[in-house]
Coordinates of C-alpha atoms and ligand atoms in Angstrom, one line a residue:
M241 CA -6.0 -21.8 -4.6
A242 CA -2.4 -21.3 -6.4
G243 CA -0.1 -24.3 -6.2
K244 CA 1.3 -25.4 -3.0
K245 CA 4.7 -27.1 -2.5
I246 CA 4.2 -29.9 -0.6
L247 CA 6.7 -31.5 1.2
L248 CA 5.2 -35.4 2.2
I249 CA 7.0 -37.8 4.5
I250 CA 5.3 -40.8 4.6
G251 CA 5.5 -43.2 7.5
G252 CA 5.4 -46.8 8.3
G253 CA 2.7 -47.9 8.4
I254 CA -0.5 -49.7 6.9
A255 CA -2.1 -46.9 6.0
A256 CA 0.6 -45.7 3.4
F257 CA -1.3 -47.2 0.5
K258 CA -3.6 -44.0 0.8
S259 CA -1.0 -41.8 1.2
L260 CA -0.3 -42.9 -3.1
D261 CA -4.5 -41.5 -3.2
L262 CA -3.3 -38.2 -1.1
I263 CA -0.6 -38.1 -3.9
R264 CA -3.0 -37.6 -6.8
R265 CA -5.3 -35.6 -5.1
L266 CA -2.8 -32.6 -4.2
R267 CA -1.6 -33.2 -7.5
E268 CA -5.2 -33.0 -9.2
R269 CA -5.6 -29.5 -7.0
G270 CA -2.7 -28.2 -8.8
H271 CA -0.3 -28.9 -5.9
S272 CA 3.3 -30.8 -6.1
V273 CA 4.4 -33.3 -3.8
T274 CA 8.4 -33.8 -2.9
P275 CA 7.7 -37.0 -1.0
V276 CA 10.2 -38.5 1.7
L277 CA 9.7 -42.0 2.6
T278 CA 10.9 -43.1 6.0
N279 CA 12.6 -47.0 5.8
A280 CA 9.8 -48.5 7.0
A281 CA 7.3 -46.8 4.9
T282 CA 9.6 -49.0 1.8
E283 CA 8.1 -52.4 3.3
F284 CA 5.2 -50.7 2.0
V285 CA 5.1 -48.4 -0.4
T286 CA 7.5 -49.2 -3.3
P287 CA 9.7 -45.9 -4.2
L288 CA 8.9 -46.8 -7.7
S289 CA 4.9 -46.1 -7.4
V290 CA 5.2 -42.5 -4.6
S291 CA 7.7 -41.3 -7.6
A292 CA 5.6 -42.0 -10.2
L293 CA 2.7 -40.5 -9.0
A294 CA 4.1 -37.7 -7.9
G295 CA 6.3 -36.8 -10.9
E296 CA 9.4 -36.3 -9.0
K297 CA 12.5 -38.1 -7.5
V298 CA 12.0 -39.9 -3.9
Y299 CA 14.2 -39.4 -1.3
Q300 CA 14.6 -41.6 1.1
D301 CA 18.7 -41.5 2.7
L302 CA 19.6 -38.3 4.7
F303 CA 23.4 -39.3 4.1
D304 CA 22.7 -40.0 0.1
L305 CA 25.2 -37.9 -1.2
N306 CA 23.5 -37.4 -4.6
D307 CA 20.7 -35.9 -2.6
E308 CA 23.5 -33.9 -0.8
A309 CA 24.8 -31.9 -3.9
E310 CA 21.1 -31.6 -5.9
M311 CA 19.6 -30.4 -2.7
G312 CA 20.4 -31.1 0.8
H313 CA 18.3 -31.6 3.8
I314 CA 17.8 -27.7 4.9
E315 CA 17.5 -26.4 1.2
L316 CA 14.6 -29.8 1.3
S317 CA 12.7 -29.3 4.9
R318 CA 12.0 -25.5 3.6
A319 CA 11.3 -25.2 -0.2
A320 CA 7.9 -26.7 1.0
D321 CA 5.1 -24.7 1.6
L322 CA 4.0 -26.9 4.3
V323 CA 5.1 -30.1 5.4
V324 CA 3.1 -33.4 5.9
V325 CA 3.3 -36.4 7.9
A326 CA 0.6 -38.9 6.3
P327 CA 0.7 -41.6 8.2
A328 CA 2.5 -40.5 11.0
T329 CA 3.5 -43.5 12.8
A330 CA 3.6 -43.7 17.0
D331 CA 7.2 -44.0 16.1
L332 CA 7.6 -40.9 14.2
M333 CA 5.1 -38.6 16.1
A334 CA 7.8 -40.2 19.2
K335 CA 10.4 -38.8 17.3
M336 CA 8.9 -35.3 16.7
A337 CA 8.0 -35.0 20.1
A338 CA 11.5 -36.1 21.6
G339 CA 13.4 -34.2 19.1
L340 CA 15.0 -37.0 17.7
A341 CA 16.5 -36.5 14.0
N342 CA 18.1 -39.9 12.8
D343 CA 17.1 -40.0 9.9
L344 CA 16.2 -38.1 6.9
A345 CA 12.2 -37.7 7.4
S346 CA 12.9 -37.0 11.6
T347 CA 16.3 -34.3 10.7
L348 CA 13.5 -32.7 8.0
L349 CA 11.2 -32.1 10.5
M350 CA 13.7 -30.8 12.9
A351 CA 15.4 -28.5 10.5
T352 CA 12.1 -27.3 8.5
D353 CA 10.6 -23.4 9.1
K354 CA 7.5 -24.1 7.6
R355 CA 4.2 -25.6 9.3
V356 CA 4.5 -28.8 9.4
L357 CA 0.8 -31.3 9.5
I358 CA 0.2 -34.5 10.6
A359 CA -2.1 -37.4 10.1
P360 CA -2.1 -39.7 12.6
S361 CA -2.4 -43.6 12.0
M362 CA -1.4 -46.4 14.1
N363 CA -3.5 -49.0 16.0
V364 CA -6.5 -48.0 18.4
R365 CA -4.0 -49.5 21.6
M366 CA -1.5 -47.4 20.8
W367 CA -2.9 -44.1 19.9
E368 CA -4.9 -44.1 23.1
H369 CA -2.1 -45.3 24.9
A370 CA -0.6 -42.3 27.8
A371 CA 2.7 -42.3 25.8
T372 CA 1.3 -41.4 22.2
Q373 CA -1.5 -38.8 23.9
R374 CA 1.7 -37.3 26.3
N375 CA 3.8 -37.0 22.5
L376 CA 0.6 -35.5 21.1
K377 CA 0.1 -32.8 23.9
I378 CA 3.3 -31.7 22.9
L379 CA 2.7 -31.9 19.0
L380 CA -0.1 -29.4 19.3
E381 CA 1.6 -27.5 21.7
D382 CA 4.3 -26.9 19.1
G383 CA 2.0 -25.7 17.0
I384 CA 2.3 -29.1 15.1
L385 CA -1.4 -29.4 12.7
I386 CA -3.0 -32.4 13.0
C387 CA -5.7 -34.1 10.8
G388 CA -8.0 -37.6 12.4
P389 CA -7.3 -39.6 13.2
N390 CA -10.6 -41.1 12.7
E391 CA -12.5 -43.9 14.7
G392 CA -13.8 -47.1 12.3
D393 CA -12.2 -50.6 11.4
M394 CA -8.5 -51.1 11.2
A395 CA -6.6 -53.1 9.2
C396 CA -5.6 -54.8 12.3
G397 CA -9.2 -56.0 13.2
E398 CA -9.8 -54.1 15.6
F399 CA -12.4 -51.3 16.1
G400 CA -11.6 -48.0 17.1
F401 CA -9.3 -44.4 17.2
G402 CA -6.5 -44.9 14.6
R403 CA -7.0 -44.9 11.3
M404 CA -5.6 -42.1 9.5
A405 CA -8.1 -39.5 7.7
E406 CA -9.6 -39.9 4.3
P407 CA -7.3 -38.6 1.4
L408 CA -9.3 -35.7 0.9
E409 CA -10.0 -34.8 4.3
I410 CA -6.0 -34.2 4.4
V411 CA -7.0 -32.3 1.1
G412 CA -8.8 -30.1 2.8
A413 CA -6.5 -29.4 6.2
V414 CA -3.4 -29.2 4.1
E415 CA -5.5 -26.4 2.1
T416 CA -6.1 -24.8 5.2
A417 CA -2.8 -24.6 6.5
V418 CA -1.6 -23.7 3.0
N419 CA -4.2 -20.7 2.4
D420 CA -3.7 -16.8 1.3
G421 CA -7.0 -15.6 2.1
P422 CA -7.7 -11.7 3.4
L423 CA -6.6 -12.3 6.8
K424 CA -3.0 -13.6 5.6
G425 CA 0.2 -12.2 8.6
R426 CA -2.9 -11.5 11.3
H427 CA -2.7 -12.5 14.4
I428 CA -6.6 -13.2 15.9
L429 CA -7.2 -14.6 19.3
V430 CA -10.3 -15.8 20.4
T431 CA -12.4 -17.2 23.5
S432 CA -14.2 -19.6 23.3
G433 CA -16.7 -22.1 25.8
P434 CA -17.2 -22.2 29.0
T435 CA -15.7 -22.0 32.2
H436 CA -15.5 -24.6 35.0
E437 CA -15.4 -22.5 38.4
P438 CA -13.9 -24.9 40.9
I439 CA -16.9 -25.9 44.3
D440 CA -13.9 -28.4 45.6
P441 CA -11.9 -31.3 44.0
V442 CA -14.9 -32.8 42.6
R443 CA -17.9 -30.9 42.0
Y444 CA -18.4 -26.9 39.9
I445 CA -20.0 -24.3 38.6
A446 CA -20.6 -24.3 34.7
N447 CA -23.3 -23.2 32.3
R448 CA -24.7 -24.7 29.4
S449 CA -22.1 -23.0 26.5
S450 CA -20.6 -25.8 24.1
G451 CA -18.5 -23.6 23.1
A452 CA -19.6 -24.0 19.0
Q453 CA -20.4 -20.6 18.0
G454 CA -16.1 -20.3 19.5
T455 CA -15.1 -22.7 17.2
S456 CA -17.0 -21.3 14.3
I457 CA -15.2 -18.4 14.3
A458 CA -11.9 -19.9 14.9
R459 CA -12.4 -21.6 11.8
A460 CA -14.1 -19.3 9.0
L461 CA -11.0 -17.5 10.4
L462 CA -8.7 -19.9 10.0
S463 CA -10.8 -20.5 6.2
L464 CA -9.4 -16.7 5.5
G465 CA -6.0 -17.2 6.6
A466 CA -5.3 -15.7 10.0
Q467 CA -3.5 -17.3 12.8
V468 CA -5.5 -17.9 15.3
T469 CA -4.9 -18.6 19.0
F470 CA -7.8 -20.2 20.2
V471 CA -8.4 -20.0 24.4
T472 CA -11.1 -22.7 25.4
G473 CA -12.8 -24.2 28.3
P474 CA -14.2 -27.0 28.8
A475 CA -15.8 -27.2 25.6
D476 CA -17.9 -30.6 23.9
K477 CA -17.1 -29.0 20.0
A478 CA -13.6 -30.5 20.0
A479 CA -10.8 -27.5 18.8
P480 CA -11.0 -27.0 15.6
M481 CA -6.9 -28.2 13.4
G482 CA -5.5 -26.2 12.9
V483 CA -5.2 -23.2 15.8
D484 CA -3.0 -22.3 17.9
L485 CA -4.8 -23.8 21.0
V486 CA -4.9 -22.7 24.7
E487 CA -7.0 -24.8 27.1
V488 CA -8.0 -23.4 30.6
Q489 CA -10.9 -24.4 32.9
T490 CA -11.4 -21.1 35.2
A491 CA -12.0 -17.9 34.1
D492 CA -9.0 -16.6 35.9
Q493 CA -7.1 -19.0 33.9
M494 CA -8.6 -17.9 31.2
L495 CA -7.8 -14.1 31.5
E496 CA -3.9 -15.2 31.7
A497 CA -4.1 -17.4 28.8
V498 CA -6.3 -14.3 26.9
N499 CA -2.4 -11.4 28.2
S500 CA 0.0 -13.9 27.7
A501 CA -2.0 -14.9 23.6
L502 CA -1.5 -10.7 22.5
P503 CA -0.7 -8.8 21.2
A504 CA -2.9 -9.4 18.6
D505 CA -4.8 -7.9 15.3
A506 CA -8.3 -9.1 16.6
A507 CA -9.8 -9.9 19.6
I508 CA -12.9 -12.2 19.6
F509 CA -14.0 -13.2 23.0
A510 CA -17.3 -15.6 22.6
A511 CA -17.0 -17.6 25.6
A512 CA -19.4 -17.1 28.1
V513 CA -17.6 -16.7 31.5
A514 CA -18.1 -17.7 34.6
D515 CA -19.2 -14.6 36.4
W516 CA -18.5 -16.1 39.6
R517 CA -16.1 -17.9 41.3
V518 CA -16.5 -19.7 44.7
A519 CA -14.7 -17.7 47.2
N520 CA -14.9 -20.8 49.7
A521 CA -14.0 -23.3 46.8
A522 CA -12.5 -26.3 49.4
D523 CA -9.6 -28.4 48.6
Q524 CA -10.8 -31.4 49.2
K525 CA -14.0 -33.1 48.6
I526 CA -17.1 -31.5 50.8
K527 CA -18.6 -34.6 52.4
K528 CA -22.4 -34.6 54.7
D529 CA -20.9 -34.8 57.7
G530 CA -24.1 -33.0 59.3
N531 CA -23.1 -30.4 59.7
G532 CA -26.1 -28.4 57.3
L533 CA -25.6 -27.9 54.1
P534 CA -22.6 -26.4 52.7
V535 CA -22.2 -22.5 52.1
L536 CA -21.0 -21.3 49.2
E537 CA -19.7 -17.4 49.8
F538 CA -19.1 -16.2 45.8
A539 CA -16.7 -13.9 44.7
E540 CA -16.8 -11.9 40.8
N541 CA -14.3 -13.3 38.4
P542 CA -12.2 -10.6 36.0
D543 CA -14.6 -9.5 33.5
I544 CA -12.0 -10.7 30.5
L545 CA -13.2 -8.2 27.3
A546 CA -13.6 -5.3 30.0
S547 CA -10.1 -5.6 31.2
V548 CA -8.4 -6.5 27.5
C549 CA -10.4 -3.0 26.3
A550 CA -9.0 -1.1 29.3
G551 CA -5.2 -2.4 28.8
K552 CA -2.3 -1.0 26.7
Q553 CA -1.9 -3.9 23.9
K554 CA -5.9 -3.4 23.3
P555 CA -6.5 -5.4 19.5
K556 CA -7.4 -2.9 16.4
L557 CA -10.8 -4.2 16.5
V558 CA -12.6 -5.8 19.8
V559 CA -15.6 -8.0 19.2
G560 CA -18.0 -9.2 22.5
F561 CA -20.7 -11.5 22.4
A562 CA -23.6 -10.0 24.7
A563 CA -25.4 -13.2 26.1
E564 CA -29.2 -12.0 26.9
T565 CA -32.7 -12.6 27.5
Q566 CA -35.0 -9.7 27.5
N567 CA -34.2 -6.1 25.7
V568 CA -31.4 -7.3 23.7
I569 CA -30.6 -4.7 21.6
E570 CA -30.8 -1.8 24.1
N571 CA -28.8 -4.1 27.3
A572 CA -26.4 -5.0 24.4
T573 CA -25.5 -1.6 23.4
A574 CA -24.9 -0.4 27.0
K575 CA -22.4 -3.1 27.4
R576 CA -20.8 -2.3 24.2
K577 CA -19.7 0.7 25.9
R578 CA -19.5 -0.6 29.2
K579 CA -16.9 -2.7 28.3
G580 CA -15.3 -0.8 25.6
C581 CA -15.1 -3.2 23.0
D582 CA -15.5 -2.1 18.9
W583 CA -18.3 -4.6 18.1
I584 CA -20.8 -6.6 20.2
V585 CA -22.6 -9.6 18.8
A586 CA -26.0 -9.8 20.7
N587 CA -28.5 -12.5 20.6
D588 CA -31.4 -13.8 22.9
V589 CA -29.8 -17.2 24.6
S590 CA -33.9 -17.5 26.7
P591 CA -34.3 -21.1 26.0
S592 CA -37.4 -20.9 24.0
T593 CA -35.0 -19.6 21.4
G594 CA -32.6 -22.5 21.7
I595 CA -29.5 -21.1 20.4
M596 CA -27.7 -21.7 23.7
G597 CA -25.7 -25.3 22.7
G598 CA -27.8 -25.1 19.8
S599 CA -26.9 -25.2 15.8
E600 CA -28.6 -22.1 15.2
N601 CA -28.0 -18.3 16.0
D602 CA -30.2 -15.1 15.7
V603 CA -28.0 -12.3 16.1
T604 CA -28.2 -8.6 15.9
L605 CA -24.4 -7.3 15.0
I606 CA -23.6 -4.0 17.3
S607 CA -21.3 -0.9 16.4
E608 CA -20.8 3.3 16.6
D609 CA -22.7 2.5 14.0
G610 CA -26.1 1.2 15.5
A611 CA -27.6 -2.4 15.0
E612 CA -27.5 -4.6 12.3
N613 CA -29.9 -7.0 12.1
W614 CA -28.8 -10.7 10.5
P615 CA -31.1 -13.3 10.1
R616 CA -31.5 -16.7 12.4
M617 CA -28.7 -18.7 10.5
G618 CA -26.8 -21.8 11.3
K619 CA -23.5 -20.7 13.4
D620 CA -20.9 -21.7 10.7
Q621 CA -22.8 -18.8 8.7
V622 CA -23.2 -16.4 11.0
A623 CA -19.2 -17.1 11.8
Q624 CA -17.9 -16.9 8.7
R625 CA -19.9 -13.9 7.9
L626 CA -18.1 -12.3 10.7
A627 CA -15.0 -13.3 9.7
E628 CA -15.9 -11.6 6.7
K629 CA -16.7 -8.6 8.0
I630 CA -13.5 -8.5 10.6
A631 CA -11.1 -8.9 7.3
E632 CA -13.0 -5.2 5.7
A633 CA -12.4 -3.7 8.9
L634 CA -9.0 -5.2 9.5
G635 CA -8.7 -3.8 5.9
Ligands
LIG189 N1 -17.1 -11.3 29.4 C1 -15.4 -11.7 29.6 N2 -15.0 -12.0 30.7 C2 -16.9 -12.3 31.9 C3 -18.2 -12.0 31.2 C4 -17.8 -11.9 30.2 O1 -14.0 -11.9 29.1 N3 -15.6 -12.4 33.5 C5 -17.3 -11.4 28.0 C6 -17.8 -12.2 26.8 O2 -16.6 -13.5 26.7 C7 -18.7 -11.4 26.0 C8 -18.9 -10.6 26.7 O3 -18.3 -9.9 27.7 O4 -18.3 -11.2 25.1 C9 -20.3 -10.6 27.4 O5 -20.5 -11.7 28.5 P1 -22.4 -11.7 28.6 O6 -21.7 -13.2 29.2 O7 -23.2 -11.5 27.4 O8 -22.8 -10.5 29.8 P2 -21.9 -10.1 31.2 O9 -20.3 -9.0 31.5 O10 -21.6 -11.3 31.6 O11 -22.7 -9.1 31.6 P3 -24.6 -9.7 32.9 O12 -23.7 -10.5 32.8 O13 -24.5 -8.5 33.7 O14 -25.8 -9.8 31.6

């Protein structure tokens, strides 16, 4: 990868010492680092050591006239390919979420037109605090990329989530964010995970999808430089970093989220959408009141894939999945025609295959040109191969 320009904002936390290593690692890989220190950061690392490692001037003060003459804060915020905040303290996250701009770091974060990646670092209680979690949610909605935090022992003697990600993990996230692979400039929509269809406020109907395949597809598309909107039901797998994340519960909500994410260059429908919802879902918890067993009535859910294929905003390439337990190729070939998509990734989800919820997949890619059987491989490899094929098809 060609060297990128990273604007690194170092916040005032004990993990600031790891940012010195981060600077070295980024430079080793050919990237340049322009460092910015908050006032609190100078309590943990000195401007001299930061500038020596970065080989560049350290920026600290919003009202430093020299800096404004050399490079104003607006220009500083735009000259980079990516803005990285490491460590991102609870205070910095709160400022970002609220849109405050009362020092150089927060002003740069408001003024930038580039993507921002934060590596949070704080005590576990501070991380779990409702205010931080609220701020995190806002930042994710704003499209801020997050790396970490990790779980482990903390400098304060406690244990839990809040340790800043390791420098090499942050380098990985930086490179994913600035990647200009063959899908650069392409917007790709991915649905993933199961849906939960409520029976009453505490019970729901679900399926065994873990979201593993959809998550790996999103990650593989990101690694080829795509902008990915990831619409997911409640999955076991955490959504990959760097996607535009939309979390939903039900098929109806997934349809709405998909429609608002369009237009897209391609769409991959990996979600295991419930075919039916409970039409008579109760507003209150259903009680054992001696009046016999509850009777659930079902209504059919919208077919999200079919409706996108039939719609005006159908992406250039639409890929569906076919989860079958018998006559896989025959059923999947018919499904491709019925739903109107370009490709179908067919797989046998019979319990004996261990595919649903497992880490491997055995797929057949069905297109207009026929069926192409892929050898059994990890879901990550299936995803990588599929992403490369998508890049080829989009040209
Ligand atoms: N799909 C969808 N919306 C639904 C049902 C399915 O978008 N309500 C999508 C899935 O994400 C997948 C494809 O359609 O890409 C096929 O899903 P599958 O469960 O195999 O097919 P069904 O339509 O549910 O057909 P059947 O249950 O009859 O096999």
